[in-house]
mmCIF file of C-alpha atoms and ligand atoms in Angstrom:
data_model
loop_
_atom_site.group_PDB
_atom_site.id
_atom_site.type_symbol
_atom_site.label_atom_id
_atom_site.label_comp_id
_atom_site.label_asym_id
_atom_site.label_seq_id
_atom_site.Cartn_x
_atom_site.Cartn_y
_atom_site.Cartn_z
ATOM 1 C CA UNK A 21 -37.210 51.805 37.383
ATOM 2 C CA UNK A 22 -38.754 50.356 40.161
ATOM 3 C CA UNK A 23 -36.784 50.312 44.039
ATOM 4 C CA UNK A 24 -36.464 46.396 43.645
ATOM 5 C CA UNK A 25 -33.068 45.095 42.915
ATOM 6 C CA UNK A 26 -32.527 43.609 39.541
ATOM 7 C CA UNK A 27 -31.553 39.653 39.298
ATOM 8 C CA UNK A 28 -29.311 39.789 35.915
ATOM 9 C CA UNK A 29 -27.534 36.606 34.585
ATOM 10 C CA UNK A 30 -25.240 37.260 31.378
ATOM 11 C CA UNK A 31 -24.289 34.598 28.730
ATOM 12 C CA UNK A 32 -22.586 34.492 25.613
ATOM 13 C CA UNK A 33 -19.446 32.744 24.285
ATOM 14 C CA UNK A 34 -16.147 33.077 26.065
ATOM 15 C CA UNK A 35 -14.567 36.636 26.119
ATOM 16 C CA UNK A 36 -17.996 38.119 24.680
ATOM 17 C CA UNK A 37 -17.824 40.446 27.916
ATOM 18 C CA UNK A 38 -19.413 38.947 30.464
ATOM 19 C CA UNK A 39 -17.238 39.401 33.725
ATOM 20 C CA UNK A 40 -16.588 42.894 32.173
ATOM 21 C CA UNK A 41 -20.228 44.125 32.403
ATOM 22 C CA UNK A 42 -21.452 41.957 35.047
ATOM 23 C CA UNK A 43 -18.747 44.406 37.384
ATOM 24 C CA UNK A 44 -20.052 47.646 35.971
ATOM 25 C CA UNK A 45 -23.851 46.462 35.929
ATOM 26 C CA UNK A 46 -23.100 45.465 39.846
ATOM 27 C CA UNK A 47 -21.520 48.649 40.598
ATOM 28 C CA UNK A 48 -24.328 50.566 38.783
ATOM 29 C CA UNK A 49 -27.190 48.401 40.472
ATOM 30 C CA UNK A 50 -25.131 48.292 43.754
ATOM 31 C CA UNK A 51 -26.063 43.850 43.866
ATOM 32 C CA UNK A 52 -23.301 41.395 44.136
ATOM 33 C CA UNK A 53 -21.518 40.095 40.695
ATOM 34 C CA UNK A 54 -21.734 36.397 41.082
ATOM 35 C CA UNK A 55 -19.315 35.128 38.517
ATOM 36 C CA UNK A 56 -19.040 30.665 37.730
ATOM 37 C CA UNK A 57 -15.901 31.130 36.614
ATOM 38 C CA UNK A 58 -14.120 33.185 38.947
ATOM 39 C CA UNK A 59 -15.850 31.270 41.763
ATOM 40 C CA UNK A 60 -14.770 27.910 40.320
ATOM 41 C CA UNK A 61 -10.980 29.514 40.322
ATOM 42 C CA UNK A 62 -11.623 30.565 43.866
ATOM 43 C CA UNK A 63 -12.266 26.977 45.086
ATOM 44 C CA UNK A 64 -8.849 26.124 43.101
ATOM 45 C CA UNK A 65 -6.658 28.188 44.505
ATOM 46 C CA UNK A 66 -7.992 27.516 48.223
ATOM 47 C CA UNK A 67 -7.851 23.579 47.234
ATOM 48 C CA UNK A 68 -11.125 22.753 48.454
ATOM 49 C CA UNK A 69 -12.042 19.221 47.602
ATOM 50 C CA UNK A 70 -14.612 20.856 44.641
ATOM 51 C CA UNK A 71 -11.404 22.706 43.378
ATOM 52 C CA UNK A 72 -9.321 19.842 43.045
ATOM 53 C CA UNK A 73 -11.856 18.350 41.539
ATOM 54 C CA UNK A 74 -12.727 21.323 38.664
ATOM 55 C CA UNK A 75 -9.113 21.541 38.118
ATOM 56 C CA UNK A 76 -8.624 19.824 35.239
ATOM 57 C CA UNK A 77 -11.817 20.967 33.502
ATOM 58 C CA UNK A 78 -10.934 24.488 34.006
ATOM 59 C CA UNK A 79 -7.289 23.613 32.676
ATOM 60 C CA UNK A 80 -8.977 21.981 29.398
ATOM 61 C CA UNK A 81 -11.748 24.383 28.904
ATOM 62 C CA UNK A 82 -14.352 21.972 29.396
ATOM 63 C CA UNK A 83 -17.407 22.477 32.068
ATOM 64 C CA UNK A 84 -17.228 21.921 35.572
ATOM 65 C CA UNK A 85 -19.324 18.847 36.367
ATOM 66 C CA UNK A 86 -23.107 19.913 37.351
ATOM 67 C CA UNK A 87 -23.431 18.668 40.722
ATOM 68 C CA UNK A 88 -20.155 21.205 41.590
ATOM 69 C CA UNK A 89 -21.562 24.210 39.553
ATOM 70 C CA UNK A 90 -25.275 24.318 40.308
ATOM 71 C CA UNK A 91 -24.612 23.830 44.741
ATOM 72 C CA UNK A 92 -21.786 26.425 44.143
ATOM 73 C CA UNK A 93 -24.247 28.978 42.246
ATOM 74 C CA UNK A 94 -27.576 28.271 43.585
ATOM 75 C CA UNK A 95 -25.845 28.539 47.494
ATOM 76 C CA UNK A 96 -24.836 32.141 46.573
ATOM 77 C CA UNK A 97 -27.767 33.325 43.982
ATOM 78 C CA UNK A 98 -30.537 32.128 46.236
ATOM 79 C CA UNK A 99 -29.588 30.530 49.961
ATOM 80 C CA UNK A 100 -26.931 32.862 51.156
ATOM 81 C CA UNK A 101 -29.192 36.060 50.159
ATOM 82 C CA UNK A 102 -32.419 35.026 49.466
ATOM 83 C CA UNK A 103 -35.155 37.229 47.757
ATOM 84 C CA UNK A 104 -32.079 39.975 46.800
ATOM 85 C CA UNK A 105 -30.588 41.182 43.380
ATOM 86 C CA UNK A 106 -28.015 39.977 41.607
ATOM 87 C CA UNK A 107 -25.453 39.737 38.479
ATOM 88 C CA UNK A 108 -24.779 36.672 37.128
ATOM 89 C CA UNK A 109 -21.994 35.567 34.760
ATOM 90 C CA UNK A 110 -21.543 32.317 33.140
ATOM 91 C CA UNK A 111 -24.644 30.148 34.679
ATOM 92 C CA UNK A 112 -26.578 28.469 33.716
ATOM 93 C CA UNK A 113 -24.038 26.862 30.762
ATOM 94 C CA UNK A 114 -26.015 23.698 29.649
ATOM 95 C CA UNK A 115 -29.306 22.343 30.067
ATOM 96 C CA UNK A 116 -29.112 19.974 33.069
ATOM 97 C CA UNK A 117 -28.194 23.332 34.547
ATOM 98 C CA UNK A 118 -30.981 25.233 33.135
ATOM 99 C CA UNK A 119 -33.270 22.610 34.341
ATOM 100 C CA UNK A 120 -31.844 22.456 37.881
ATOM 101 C CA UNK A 121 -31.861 26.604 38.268
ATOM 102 C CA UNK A 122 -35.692 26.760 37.130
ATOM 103 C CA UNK A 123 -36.725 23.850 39.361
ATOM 104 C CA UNK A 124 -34.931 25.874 42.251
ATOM 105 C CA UNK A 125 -37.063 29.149 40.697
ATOM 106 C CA UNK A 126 -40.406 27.318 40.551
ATOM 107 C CA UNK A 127 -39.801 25.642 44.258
ATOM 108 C CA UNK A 128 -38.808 28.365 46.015
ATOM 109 C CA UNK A 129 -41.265 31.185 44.118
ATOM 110 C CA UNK A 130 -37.968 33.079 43.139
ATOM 111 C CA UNK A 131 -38.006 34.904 39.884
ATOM 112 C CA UNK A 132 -35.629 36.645 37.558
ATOM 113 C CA UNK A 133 -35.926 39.868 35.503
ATOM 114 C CA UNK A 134 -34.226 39.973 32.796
ATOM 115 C CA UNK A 135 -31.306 37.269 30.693
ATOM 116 C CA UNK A 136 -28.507 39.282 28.357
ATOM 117 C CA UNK A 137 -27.307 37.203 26.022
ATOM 118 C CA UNK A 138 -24.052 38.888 24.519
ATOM 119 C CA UNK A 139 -23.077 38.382 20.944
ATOM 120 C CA UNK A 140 -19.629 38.315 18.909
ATOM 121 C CA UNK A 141 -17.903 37.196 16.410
ATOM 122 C CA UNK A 142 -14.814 34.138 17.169
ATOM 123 C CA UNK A 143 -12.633 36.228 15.392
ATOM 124 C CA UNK A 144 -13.272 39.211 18.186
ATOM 125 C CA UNK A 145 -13.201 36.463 20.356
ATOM 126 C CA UNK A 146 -9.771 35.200 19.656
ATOM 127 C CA UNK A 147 -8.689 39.301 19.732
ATOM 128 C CA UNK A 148 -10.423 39.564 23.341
ATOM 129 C CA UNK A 149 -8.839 36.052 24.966
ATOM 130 C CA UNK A 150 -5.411 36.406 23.828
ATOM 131 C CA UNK A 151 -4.884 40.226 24.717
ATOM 132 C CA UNK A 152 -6.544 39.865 28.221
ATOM 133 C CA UNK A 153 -4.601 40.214 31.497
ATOM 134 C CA UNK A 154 -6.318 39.655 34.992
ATOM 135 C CA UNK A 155 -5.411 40.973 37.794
ATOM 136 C CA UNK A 156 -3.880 38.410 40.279
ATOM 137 C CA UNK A 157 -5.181 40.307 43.712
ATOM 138 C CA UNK A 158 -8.424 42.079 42.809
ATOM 139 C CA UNK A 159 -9.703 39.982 39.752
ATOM 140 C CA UNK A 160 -10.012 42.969 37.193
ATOM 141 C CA UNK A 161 -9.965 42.393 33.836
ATOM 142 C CA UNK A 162 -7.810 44.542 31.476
ATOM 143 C CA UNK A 163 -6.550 44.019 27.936
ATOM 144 C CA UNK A 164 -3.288 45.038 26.112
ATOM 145 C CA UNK A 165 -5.323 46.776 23.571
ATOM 146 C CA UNK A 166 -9.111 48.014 24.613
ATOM 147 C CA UNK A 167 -8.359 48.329 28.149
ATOM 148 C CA UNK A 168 -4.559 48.623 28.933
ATOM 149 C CA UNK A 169 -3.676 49.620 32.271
ATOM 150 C CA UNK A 170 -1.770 53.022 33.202
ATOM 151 C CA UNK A 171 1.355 50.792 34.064
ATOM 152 C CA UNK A 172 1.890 47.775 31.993
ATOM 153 C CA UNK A 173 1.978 45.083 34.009
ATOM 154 C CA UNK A 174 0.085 46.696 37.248
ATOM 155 C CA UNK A 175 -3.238 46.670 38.524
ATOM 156 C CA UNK A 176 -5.324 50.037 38.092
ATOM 157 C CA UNK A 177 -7.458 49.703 41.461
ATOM 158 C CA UNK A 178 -4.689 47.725 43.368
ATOM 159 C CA UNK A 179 -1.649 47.399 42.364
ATOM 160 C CA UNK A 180 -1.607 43.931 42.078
ATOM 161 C CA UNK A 181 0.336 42.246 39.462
ATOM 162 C CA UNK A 182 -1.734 41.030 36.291
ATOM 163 C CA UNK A 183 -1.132 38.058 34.723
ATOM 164 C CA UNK A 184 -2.603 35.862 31.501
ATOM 165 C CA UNK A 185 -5.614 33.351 32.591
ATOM 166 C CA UNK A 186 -4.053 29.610 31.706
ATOM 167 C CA UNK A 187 -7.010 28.881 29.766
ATOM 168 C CA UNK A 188 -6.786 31.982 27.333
ATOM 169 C CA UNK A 189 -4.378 29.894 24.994
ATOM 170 C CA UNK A 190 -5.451 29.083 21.256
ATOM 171 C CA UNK A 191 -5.998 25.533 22.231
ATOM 172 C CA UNK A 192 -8.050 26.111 24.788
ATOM 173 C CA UNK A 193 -10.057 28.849 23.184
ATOM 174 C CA UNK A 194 -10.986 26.931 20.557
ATOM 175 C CA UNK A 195 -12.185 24.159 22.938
ATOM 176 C CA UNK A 196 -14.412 26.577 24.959
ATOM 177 C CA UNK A 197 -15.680 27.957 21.666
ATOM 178 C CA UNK A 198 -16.777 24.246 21.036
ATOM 179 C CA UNK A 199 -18.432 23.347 24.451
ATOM 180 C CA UNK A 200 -20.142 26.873 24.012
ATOM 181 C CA UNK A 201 -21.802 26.262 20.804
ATOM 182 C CA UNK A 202 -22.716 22.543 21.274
ATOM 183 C CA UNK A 203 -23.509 23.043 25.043
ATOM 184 C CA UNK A 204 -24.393 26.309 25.835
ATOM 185 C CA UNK A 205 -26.524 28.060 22.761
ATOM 186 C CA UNK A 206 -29.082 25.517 23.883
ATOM 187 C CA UNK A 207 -29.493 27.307 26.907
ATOM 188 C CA UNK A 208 -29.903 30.943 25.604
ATOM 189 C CA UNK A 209 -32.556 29.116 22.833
ATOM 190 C CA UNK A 210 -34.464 28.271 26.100
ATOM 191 C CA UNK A 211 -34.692 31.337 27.951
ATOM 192 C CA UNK A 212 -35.991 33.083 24.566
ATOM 193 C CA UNK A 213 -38.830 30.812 24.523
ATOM 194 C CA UNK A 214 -39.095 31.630 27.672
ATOM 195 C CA UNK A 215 -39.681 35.506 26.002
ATOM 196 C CA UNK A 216 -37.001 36.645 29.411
ATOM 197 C CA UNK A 217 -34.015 36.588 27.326
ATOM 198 C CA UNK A 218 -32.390 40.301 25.786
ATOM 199 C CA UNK A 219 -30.061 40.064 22.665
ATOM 200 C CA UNK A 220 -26.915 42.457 22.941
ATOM 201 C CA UNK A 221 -24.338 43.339 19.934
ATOM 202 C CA UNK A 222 -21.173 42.833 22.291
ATOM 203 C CA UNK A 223 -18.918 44.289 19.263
ATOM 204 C CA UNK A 224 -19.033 48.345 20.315
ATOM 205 C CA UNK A 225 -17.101 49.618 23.218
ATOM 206 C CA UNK A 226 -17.114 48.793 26.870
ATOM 207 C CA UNK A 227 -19.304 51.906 27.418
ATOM 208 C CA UNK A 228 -21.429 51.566 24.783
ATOM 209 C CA UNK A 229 -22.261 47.880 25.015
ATOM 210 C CA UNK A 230 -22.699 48.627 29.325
ATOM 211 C CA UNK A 231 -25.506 51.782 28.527
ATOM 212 C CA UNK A 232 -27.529 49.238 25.870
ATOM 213 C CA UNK A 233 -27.658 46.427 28.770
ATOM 214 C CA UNK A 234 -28.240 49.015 32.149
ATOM 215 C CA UNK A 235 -31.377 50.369 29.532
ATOM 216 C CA UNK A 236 -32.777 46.424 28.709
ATOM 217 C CA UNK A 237 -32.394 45.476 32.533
ATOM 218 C CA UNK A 238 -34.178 49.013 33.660
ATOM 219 C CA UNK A 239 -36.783 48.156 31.079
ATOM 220 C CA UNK A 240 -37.346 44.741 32.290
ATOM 221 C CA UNK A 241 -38.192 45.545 36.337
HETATM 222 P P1 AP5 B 12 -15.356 31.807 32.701
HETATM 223 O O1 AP5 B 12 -14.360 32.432 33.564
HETATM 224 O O2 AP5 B 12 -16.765 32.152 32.882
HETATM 225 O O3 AP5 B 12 -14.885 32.027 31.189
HETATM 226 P P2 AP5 B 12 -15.695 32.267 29.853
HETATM 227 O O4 AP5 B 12 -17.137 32.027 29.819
HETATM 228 O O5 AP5 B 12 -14.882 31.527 28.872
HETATM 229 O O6 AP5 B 12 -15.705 33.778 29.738
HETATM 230 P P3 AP5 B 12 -14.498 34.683 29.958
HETATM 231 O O7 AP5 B 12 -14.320 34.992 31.410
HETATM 232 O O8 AP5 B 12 -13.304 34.135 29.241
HETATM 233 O O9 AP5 B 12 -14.927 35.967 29.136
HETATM 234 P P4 AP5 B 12 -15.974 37.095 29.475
HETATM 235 O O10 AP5 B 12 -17.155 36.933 28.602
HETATM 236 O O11 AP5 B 12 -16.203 37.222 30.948
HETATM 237 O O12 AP5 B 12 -15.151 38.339 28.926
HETATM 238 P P5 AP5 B 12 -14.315 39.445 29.713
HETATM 239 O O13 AP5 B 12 -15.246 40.429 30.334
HETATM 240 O O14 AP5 B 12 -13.278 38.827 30.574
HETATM 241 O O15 AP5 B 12 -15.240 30.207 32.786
HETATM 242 C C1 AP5 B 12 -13.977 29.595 32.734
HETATM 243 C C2 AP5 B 12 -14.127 28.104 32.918
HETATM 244 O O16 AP5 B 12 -14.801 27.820 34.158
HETATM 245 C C3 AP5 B 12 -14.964 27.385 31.853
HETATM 246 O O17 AP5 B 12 -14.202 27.073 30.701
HETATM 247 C C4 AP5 B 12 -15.388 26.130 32.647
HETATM 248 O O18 AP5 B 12 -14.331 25.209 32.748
HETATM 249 C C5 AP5 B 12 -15.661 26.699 34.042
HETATM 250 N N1 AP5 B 12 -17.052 27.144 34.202
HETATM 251 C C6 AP5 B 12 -17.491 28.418 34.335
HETATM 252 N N2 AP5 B 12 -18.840 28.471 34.463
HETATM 253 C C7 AP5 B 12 -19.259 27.171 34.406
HETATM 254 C C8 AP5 B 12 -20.539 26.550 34.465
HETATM 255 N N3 AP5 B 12 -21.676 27.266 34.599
HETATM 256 N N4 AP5 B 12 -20.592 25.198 34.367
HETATM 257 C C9 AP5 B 12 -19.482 24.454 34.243
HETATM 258 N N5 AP5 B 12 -18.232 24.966 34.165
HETATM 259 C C10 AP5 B 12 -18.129 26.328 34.245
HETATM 260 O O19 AP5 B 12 -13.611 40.183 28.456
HETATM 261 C C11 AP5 B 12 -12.576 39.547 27.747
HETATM 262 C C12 AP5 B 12 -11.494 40.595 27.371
HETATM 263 O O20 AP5 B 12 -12.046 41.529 26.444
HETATM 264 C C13 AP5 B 12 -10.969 41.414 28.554
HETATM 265 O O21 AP5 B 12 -9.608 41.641 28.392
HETATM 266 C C14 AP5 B 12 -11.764 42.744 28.476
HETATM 267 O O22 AP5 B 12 -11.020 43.824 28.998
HETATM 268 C C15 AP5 B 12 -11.997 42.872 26.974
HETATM 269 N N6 AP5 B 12 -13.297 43.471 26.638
HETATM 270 C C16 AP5 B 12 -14.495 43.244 27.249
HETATM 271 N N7 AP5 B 12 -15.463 43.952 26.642
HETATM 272 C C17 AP5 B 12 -14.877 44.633 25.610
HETATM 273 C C18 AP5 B 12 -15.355 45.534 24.599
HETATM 274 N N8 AP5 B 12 -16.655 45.874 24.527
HETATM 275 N N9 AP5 B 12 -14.472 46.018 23.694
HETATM 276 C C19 AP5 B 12 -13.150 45.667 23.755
HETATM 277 N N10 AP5 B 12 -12.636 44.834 24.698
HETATM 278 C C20 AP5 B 12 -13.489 44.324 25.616
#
């Protein structure tokens, strides 16, 4: 591996996860885990005028309007800390997105190393979205099943109480699941033209899925 700090981003379909290994690949790499969605909720729950805004889309499962996303992501990938690593999760999600990111790239002689595109089944999808519980202080993911807490109820690493996300509901699965495969698997088809995209089996454990993708980014720098 060489010294320089890895520039990640994850994709796959909702619950494949992305936030899950984008916090263990930023721990490991010690770079910041830039994640879409949790940013997007940030802006919500400070009601900024771009929260009030993605509100409803978030509520429905639906993306975020571009011109919201791409200043939100490309301000903290690239302006905030130019020329450093990163883990992304959850950008780019459709092409105008794509298009906008790699115009930045080309502009501003930035470069990635390496895309992970996470795969799995809707059926371990639906198992993954409807068992999940976040944790309302600290943002950590757990799940009543693969990853339940010591405490039901309570955050490992805070304390803090954890909660269901309001989009992890069978409706609203099913709608992400949509906007994913319509909107997003163009995306991932792009970046494997672009021969800078790595295909991951999300379907083993936390552990086992986090050592295949820390050995594709190592082998990409
Ligand atoms: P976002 O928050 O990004 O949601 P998502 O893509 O639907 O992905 P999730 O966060 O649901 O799943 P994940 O893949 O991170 O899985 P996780 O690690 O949590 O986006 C939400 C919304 O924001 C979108 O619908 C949209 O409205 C908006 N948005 C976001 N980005 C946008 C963009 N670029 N443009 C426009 N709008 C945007 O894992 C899930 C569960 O499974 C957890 O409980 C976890 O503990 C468990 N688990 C994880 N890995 C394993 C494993 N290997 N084995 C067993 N259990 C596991």
């Amino acid at each position: 591996m060489t010294e320089t700090l890895p520039r990640v981003l994850l994709i796959g379909p909702p619950g494949a996860g992305k936030g899950t290994q984008a916090q263990k690949l930023s721990e490991h790499f010690d770079v910041p885990h830039l994640s879409a969605g949790d940013l997007l909720r940030a802006e919500v729950e400070q009601e900024t005028k771009a929260g009030k805004e993605a509100k409803p889309y978030l509520d429905e499962g639906k993306l975020v309007p571009e011109k919201i996303v791409v200043e939100i992501m490309l301000k903290n990938m690239f302006w905030d800390n130019p020329k450093t690593g990163f883990v992304v999760d959850g950008f780019p999600r459709n092409i105008g997105q794509f298009n906008q990111m790699q115009s930045h790239l080309k502009e501003h002689d930035e470069t990635l190393d390496c895309v992970v595109n996470l795969q799995l089944s809707e059926e371990e999808v639906f198992r993954r979205l409807t068992g999940r519980r976040v944790c309302g202080e600290c943002n950590t993911n757990f799940h009543t099943e693969f990853r339940p807490p010591e405490e039901p109820g309570t955050c490992d690493q805070c304390g803090g109480a954890l909660k269901q996300r309001d989009d992890d509901t069978p409706e609203t699965i099913e709608e992400r699941l949509e906007v994913f495969e319509n909107e997003s698997k163009p995306v991932s088809e792009r970046f494997e033209k672009e021969g800078i995209q790595v295909n991951v089996d999300a379907s083993g454990t936390i552990e086992q899925v986090f050592q295949e993708i820390r050995r594709r980014v190592e082998r990409s720098q």
